[in-house]
Short mmCIF file of N, CA and C in Angstrom, two decimals:
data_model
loop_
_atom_site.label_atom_id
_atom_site.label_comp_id
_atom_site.label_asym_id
_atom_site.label_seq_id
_atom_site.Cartn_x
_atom_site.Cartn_y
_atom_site.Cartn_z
N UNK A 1 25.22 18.51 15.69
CA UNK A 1 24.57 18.12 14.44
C UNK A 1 23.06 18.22 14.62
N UNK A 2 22.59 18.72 13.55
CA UNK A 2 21.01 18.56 13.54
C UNK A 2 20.26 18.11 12.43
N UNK A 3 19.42 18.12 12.11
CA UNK A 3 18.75 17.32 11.14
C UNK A 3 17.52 18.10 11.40
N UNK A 4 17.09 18.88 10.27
CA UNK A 4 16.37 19.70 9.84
C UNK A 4 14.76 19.31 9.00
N UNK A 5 14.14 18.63 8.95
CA UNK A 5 12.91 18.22 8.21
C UNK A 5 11.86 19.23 8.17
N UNK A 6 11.10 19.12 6.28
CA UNK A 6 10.23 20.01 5.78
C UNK A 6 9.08 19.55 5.20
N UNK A 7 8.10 20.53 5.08
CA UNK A 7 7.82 19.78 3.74
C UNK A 7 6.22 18.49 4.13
N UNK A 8 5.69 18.59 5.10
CA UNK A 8 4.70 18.28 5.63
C UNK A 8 3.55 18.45 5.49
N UNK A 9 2.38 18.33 5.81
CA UNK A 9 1.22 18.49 5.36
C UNK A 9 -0.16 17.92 5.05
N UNK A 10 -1.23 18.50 4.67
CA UNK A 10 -2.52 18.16 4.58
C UNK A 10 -2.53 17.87 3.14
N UNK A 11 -3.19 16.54 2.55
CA UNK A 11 -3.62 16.06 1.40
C UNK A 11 -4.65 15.56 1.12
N UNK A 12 -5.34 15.32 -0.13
CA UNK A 12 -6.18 14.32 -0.19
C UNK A 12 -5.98 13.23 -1.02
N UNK A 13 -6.32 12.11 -0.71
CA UNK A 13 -6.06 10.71 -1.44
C UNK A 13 -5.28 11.27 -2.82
N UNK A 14 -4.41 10.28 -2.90
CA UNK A 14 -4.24 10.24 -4.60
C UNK A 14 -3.28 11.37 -4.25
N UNK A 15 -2.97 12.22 -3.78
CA UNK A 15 -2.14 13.76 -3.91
C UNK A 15 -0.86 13.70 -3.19
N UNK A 16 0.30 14.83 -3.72
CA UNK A 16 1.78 14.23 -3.64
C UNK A 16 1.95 15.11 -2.27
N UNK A 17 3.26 14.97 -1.62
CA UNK A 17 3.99 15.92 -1.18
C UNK A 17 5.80 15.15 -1.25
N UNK A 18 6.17 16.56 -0.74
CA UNK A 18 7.76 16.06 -0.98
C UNK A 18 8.29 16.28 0.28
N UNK A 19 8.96 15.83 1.00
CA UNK A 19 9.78 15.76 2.02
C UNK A 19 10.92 16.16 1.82
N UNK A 20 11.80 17.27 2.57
CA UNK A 20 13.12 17.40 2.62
C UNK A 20 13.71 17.47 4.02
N UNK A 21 15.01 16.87 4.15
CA UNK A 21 15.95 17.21 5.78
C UNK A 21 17.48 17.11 5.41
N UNK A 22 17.39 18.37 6.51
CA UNK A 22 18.84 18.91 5.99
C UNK A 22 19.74 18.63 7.11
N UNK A 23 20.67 17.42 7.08
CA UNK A 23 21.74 18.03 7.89
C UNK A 23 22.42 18.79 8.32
N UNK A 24 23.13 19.24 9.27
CA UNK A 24 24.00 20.66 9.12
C UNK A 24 24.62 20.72 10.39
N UNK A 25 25.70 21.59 10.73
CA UNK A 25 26.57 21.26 11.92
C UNK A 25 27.87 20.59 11.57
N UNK A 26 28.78 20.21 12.55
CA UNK A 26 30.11 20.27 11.87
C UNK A 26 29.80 18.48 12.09
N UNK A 27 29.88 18.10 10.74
CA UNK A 27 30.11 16.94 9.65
C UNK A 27 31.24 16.16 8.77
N UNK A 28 31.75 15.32 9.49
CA UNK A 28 32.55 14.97 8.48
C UNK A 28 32.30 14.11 6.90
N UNK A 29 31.36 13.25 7.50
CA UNK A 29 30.48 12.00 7.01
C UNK A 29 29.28 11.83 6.77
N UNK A 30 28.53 11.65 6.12
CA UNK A 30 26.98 11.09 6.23
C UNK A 30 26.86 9.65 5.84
N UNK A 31 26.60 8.70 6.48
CA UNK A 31 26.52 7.46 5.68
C UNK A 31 25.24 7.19 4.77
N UNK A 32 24.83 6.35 5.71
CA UNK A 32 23.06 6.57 4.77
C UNK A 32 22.22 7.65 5.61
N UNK A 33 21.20 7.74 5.17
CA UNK A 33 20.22 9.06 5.27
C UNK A 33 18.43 7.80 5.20
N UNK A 34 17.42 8.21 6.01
CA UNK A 34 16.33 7.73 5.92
C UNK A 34 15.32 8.05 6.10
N UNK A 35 13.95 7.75 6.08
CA UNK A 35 12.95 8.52 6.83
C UNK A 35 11.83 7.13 7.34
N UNK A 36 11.11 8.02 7.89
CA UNK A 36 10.64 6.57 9.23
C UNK A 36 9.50 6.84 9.31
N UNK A 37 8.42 6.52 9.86
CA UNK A 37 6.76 7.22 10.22
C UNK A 37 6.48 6.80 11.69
N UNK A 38 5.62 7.08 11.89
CA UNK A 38 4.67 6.20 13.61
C UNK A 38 3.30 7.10 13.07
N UNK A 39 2.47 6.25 12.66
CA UNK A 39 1.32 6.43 13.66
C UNK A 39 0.71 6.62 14.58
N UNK A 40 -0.44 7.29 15.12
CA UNK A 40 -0.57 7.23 16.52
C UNK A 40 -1.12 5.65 16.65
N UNK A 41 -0.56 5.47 17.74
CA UNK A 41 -1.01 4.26 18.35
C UNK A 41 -0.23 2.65 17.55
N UNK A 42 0.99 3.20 16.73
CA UNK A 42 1.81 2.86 16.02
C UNK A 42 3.19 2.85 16.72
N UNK A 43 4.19 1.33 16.54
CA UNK A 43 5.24 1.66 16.37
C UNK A 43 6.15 2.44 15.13
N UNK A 44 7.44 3.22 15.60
CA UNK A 44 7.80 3.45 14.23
C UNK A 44 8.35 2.66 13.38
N UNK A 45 8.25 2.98 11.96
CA UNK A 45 8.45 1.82 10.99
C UNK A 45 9.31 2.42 10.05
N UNK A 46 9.85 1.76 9.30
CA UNK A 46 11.43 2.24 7.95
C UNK A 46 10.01 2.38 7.08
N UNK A 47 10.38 3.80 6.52
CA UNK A 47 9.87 3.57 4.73
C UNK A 47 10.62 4.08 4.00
N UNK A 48 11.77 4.59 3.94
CA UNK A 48 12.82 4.28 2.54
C UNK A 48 14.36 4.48 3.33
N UNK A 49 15.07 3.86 2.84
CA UNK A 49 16.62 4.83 3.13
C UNK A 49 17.35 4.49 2.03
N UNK A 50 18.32 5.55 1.78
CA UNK A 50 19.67 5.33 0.76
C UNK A 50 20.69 5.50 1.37
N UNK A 51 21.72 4.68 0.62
CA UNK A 51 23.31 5.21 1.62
C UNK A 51 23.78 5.79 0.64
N UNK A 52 25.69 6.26 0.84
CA UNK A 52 25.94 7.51 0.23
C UNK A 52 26.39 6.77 -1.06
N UNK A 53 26.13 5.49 -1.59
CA UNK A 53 25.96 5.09 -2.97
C UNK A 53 25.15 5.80 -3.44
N UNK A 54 24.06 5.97 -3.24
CA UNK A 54 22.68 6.16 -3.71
C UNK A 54 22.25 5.42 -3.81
N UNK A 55 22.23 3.50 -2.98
CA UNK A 55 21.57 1.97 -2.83
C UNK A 55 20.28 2.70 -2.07
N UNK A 56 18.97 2.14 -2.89
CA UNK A 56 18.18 2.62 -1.81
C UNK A 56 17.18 1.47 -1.13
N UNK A 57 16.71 1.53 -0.25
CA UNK A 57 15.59 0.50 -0.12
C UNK A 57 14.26 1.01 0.66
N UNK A 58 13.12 0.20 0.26
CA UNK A 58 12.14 0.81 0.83
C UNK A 58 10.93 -0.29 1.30
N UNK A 59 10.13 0.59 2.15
CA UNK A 59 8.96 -0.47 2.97
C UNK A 59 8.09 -0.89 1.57
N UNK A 60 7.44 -2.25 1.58
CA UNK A 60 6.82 -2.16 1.06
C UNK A 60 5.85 -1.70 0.27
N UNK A 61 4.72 -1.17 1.40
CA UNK A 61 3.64 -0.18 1.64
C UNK A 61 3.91 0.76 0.84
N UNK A 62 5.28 1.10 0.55
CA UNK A 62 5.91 2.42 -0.02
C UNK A 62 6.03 2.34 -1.77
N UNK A 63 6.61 1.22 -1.78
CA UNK A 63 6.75 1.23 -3.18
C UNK A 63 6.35 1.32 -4.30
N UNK A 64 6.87 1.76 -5.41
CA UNK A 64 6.01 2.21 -6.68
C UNK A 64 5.41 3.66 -6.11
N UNK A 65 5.40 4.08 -4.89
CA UNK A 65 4.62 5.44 -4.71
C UNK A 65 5.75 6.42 -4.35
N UNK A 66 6.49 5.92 -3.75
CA UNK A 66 7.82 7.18 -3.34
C UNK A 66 8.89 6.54 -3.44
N UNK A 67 9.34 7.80 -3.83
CA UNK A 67 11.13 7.97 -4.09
C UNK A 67 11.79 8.87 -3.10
N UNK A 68 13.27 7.94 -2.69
CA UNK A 68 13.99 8.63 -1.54
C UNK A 68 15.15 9.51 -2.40
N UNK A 69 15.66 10.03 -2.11
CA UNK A 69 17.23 10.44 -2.84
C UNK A 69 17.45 11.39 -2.84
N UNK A 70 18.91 11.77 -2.42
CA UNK A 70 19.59 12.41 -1.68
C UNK A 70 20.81 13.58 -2.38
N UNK A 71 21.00 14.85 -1.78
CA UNK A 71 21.99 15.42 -1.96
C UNK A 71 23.00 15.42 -1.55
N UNK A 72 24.66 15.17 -1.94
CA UNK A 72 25.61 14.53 -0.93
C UNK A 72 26.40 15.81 -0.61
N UNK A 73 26.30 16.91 -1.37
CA UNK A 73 26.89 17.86 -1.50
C UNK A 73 26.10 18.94 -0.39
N UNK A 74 24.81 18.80 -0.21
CA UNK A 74 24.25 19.41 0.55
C UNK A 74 23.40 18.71 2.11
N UNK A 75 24.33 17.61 1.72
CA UNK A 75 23.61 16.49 3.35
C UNK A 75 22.55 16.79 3.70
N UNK A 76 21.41 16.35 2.51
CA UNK A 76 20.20 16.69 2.26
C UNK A 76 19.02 15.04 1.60
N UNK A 77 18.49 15.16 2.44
CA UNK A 77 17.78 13.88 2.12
C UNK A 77 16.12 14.27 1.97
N UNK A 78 15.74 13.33 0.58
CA UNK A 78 14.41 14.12 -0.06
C UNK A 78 13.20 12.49 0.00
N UNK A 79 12.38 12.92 -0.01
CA UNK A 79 11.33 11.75 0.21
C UNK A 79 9.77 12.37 -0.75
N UNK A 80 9.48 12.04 -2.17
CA UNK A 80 8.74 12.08 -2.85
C UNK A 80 7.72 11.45 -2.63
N UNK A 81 6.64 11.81 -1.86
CA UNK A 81 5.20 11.06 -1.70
C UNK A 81 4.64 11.17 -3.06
N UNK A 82 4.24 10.02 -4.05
CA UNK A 82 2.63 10.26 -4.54
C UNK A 82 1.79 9.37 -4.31
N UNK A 83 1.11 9.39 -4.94
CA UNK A 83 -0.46 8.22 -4.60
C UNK A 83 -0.57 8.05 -3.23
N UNK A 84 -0.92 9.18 -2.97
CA UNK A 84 -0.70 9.30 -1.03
C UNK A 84 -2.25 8.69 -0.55
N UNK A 85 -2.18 7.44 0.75
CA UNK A 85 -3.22 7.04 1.11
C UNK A 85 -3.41 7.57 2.25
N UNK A 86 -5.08 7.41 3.12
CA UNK A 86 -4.99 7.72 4.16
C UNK A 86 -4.26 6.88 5.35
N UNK A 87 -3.53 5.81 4.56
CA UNK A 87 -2.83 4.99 5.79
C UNK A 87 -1.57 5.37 5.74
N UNK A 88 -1.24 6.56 4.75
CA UNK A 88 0.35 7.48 4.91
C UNK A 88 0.55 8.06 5.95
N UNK A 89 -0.68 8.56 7.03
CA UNK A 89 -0.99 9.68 7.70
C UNK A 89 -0.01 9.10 8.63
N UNK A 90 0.87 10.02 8.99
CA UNK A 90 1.89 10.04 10.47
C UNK A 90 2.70 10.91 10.62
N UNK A 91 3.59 10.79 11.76
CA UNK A 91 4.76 11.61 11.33
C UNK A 91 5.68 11.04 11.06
N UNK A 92 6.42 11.85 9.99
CA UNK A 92 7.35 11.42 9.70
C UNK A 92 8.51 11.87 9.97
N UNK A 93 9.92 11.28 10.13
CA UNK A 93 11.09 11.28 10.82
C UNK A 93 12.51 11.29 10.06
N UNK A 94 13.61 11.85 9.71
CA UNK A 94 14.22 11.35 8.75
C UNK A 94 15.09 10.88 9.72
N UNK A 95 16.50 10.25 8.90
CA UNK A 95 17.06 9.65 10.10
C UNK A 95 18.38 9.82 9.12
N UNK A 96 20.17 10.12 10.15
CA UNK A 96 21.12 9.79 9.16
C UNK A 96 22.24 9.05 9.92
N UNK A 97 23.29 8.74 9.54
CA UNK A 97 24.02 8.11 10.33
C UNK A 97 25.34 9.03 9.69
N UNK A 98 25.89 10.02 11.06
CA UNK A 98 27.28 10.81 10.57
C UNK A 98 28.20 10.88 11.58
N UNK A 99 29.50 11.12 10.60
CA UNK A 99 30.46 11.26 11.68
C UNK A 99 31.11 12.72 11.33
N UNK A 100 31.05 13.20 12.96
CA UNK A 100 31.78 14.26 13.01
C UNK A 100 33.07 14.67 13.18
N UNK A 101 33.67 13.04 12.97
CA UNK A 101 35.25 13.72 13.02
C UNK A 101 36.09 12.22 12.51
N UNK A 102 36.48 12.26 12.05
CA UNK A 102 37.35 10.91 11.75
C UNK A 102 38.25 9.99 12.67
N UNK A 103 37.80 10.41 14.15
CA UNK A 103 38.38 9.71 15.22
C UNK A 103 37.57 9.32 15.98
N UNK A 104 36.11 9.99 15.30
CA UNK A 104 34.35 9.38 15.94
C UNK A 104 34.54 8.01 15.24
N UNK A 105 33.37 7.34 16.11
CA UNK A 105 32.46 6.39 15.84
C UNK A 105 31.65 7.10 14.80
N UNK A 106 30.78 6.48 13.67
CA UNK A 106 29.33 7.02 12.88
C UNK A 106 28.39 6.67 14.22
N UNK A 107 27.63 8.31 14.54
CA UNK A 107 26.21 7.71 15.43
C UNK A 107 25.08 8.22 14.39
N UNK A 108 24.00 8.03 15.24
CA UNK A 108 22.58 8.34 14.79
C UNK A 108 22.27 9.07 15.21
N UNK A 109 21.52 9.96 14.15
CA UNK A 109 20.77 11.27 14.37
C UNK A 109 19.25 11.32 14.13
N UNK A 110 18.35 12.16 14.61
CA UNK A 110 17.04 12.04 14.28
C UNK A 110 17.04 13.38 13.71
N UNK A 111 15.65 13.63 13.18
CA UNK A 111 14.78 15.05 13.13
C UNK A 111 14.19 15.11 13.41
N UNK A 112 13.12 16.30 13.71
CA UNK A 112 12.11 16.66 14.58
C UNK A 112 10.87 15.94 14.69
N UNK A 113 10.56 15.73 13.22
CA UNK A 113 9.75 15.02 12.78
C UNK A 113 8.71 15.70 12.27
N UNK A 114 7.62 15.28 11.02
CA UNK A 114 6.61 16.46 10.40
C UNK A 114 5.71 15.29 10.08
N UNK A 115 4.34 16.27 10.66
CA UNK A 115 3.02 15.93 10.11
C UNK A 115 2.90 15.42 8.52
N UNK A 116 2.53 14.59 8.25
CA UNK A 116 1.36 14.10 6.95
C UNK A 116 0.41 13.96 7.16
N UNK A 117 -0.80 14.12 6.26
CA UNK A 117 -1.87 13.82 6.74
C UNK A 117 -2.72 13.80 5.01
N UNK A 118 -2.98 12.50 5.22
CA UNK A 118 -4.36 12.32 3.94
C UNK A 118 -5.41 11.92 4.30
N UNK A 119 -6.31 12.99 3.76
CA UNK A 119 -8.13 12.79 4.39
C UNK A 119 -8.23 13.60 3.17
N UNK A 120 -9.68 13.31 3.07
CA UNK A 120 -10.34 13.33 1.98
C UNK A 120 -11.42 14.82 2.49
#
């Protein structure tokens, strides 16, 4: 299984980007789906996840500015930055929890992880 993340980048204050990560690999399951940040000199921290309801929840810091939500058909998880600050700047991580076979346990998966960056 892998977990695919896009969609990264240079901004300035106030300006959007969109995040996408794609699961893929042999899948039976996706439970919830998330994405995460670190700073440098930062632990990493939750800023949104949904499960395969579409229940979502998010960091504070986050709210009112981005939206998480997900494709179930394409085990695809999307992360809508706007009103992007310079304290957005990190990388960011998505995260899912799948099972590859119905005699698995659900584990955890990461992605590579992608640059943000807001400066003016």
């Amino acid at each position: 299984v892998q977990l695919q993340a896009s969609g990264g980048g240079s901004v300035q204050p106030g300006g959007s980007l969109r995040l996408s990560c794609e699961a893929s690999g042999t899948i039976t399951s996706v439970n919830a789906m998330g994405w995460y940040r670190q700073a440098p000199g930062k632990e990493r921290e939750l800023v949104a996840t949904v499960d395969s309801s579409r229940r979502t929840n998010y960091a504070d810091s986050v709210k009112g500015r981005f939206t998480i939500s997900r494709d179930n058909a394409e085990n695809t998880v999307y992360l809508q930055m706007n009103s992007l600050k310079p304290e957005d700047t990190a990388v960011y991580y998505c995260n899912a929890g799948i099972k590859i076979s119905v005699l698995r346990k659900e584990a955890n998966y990461w992605g590579q992880g992608t640059q943000v960056t807001v400066s003016s």
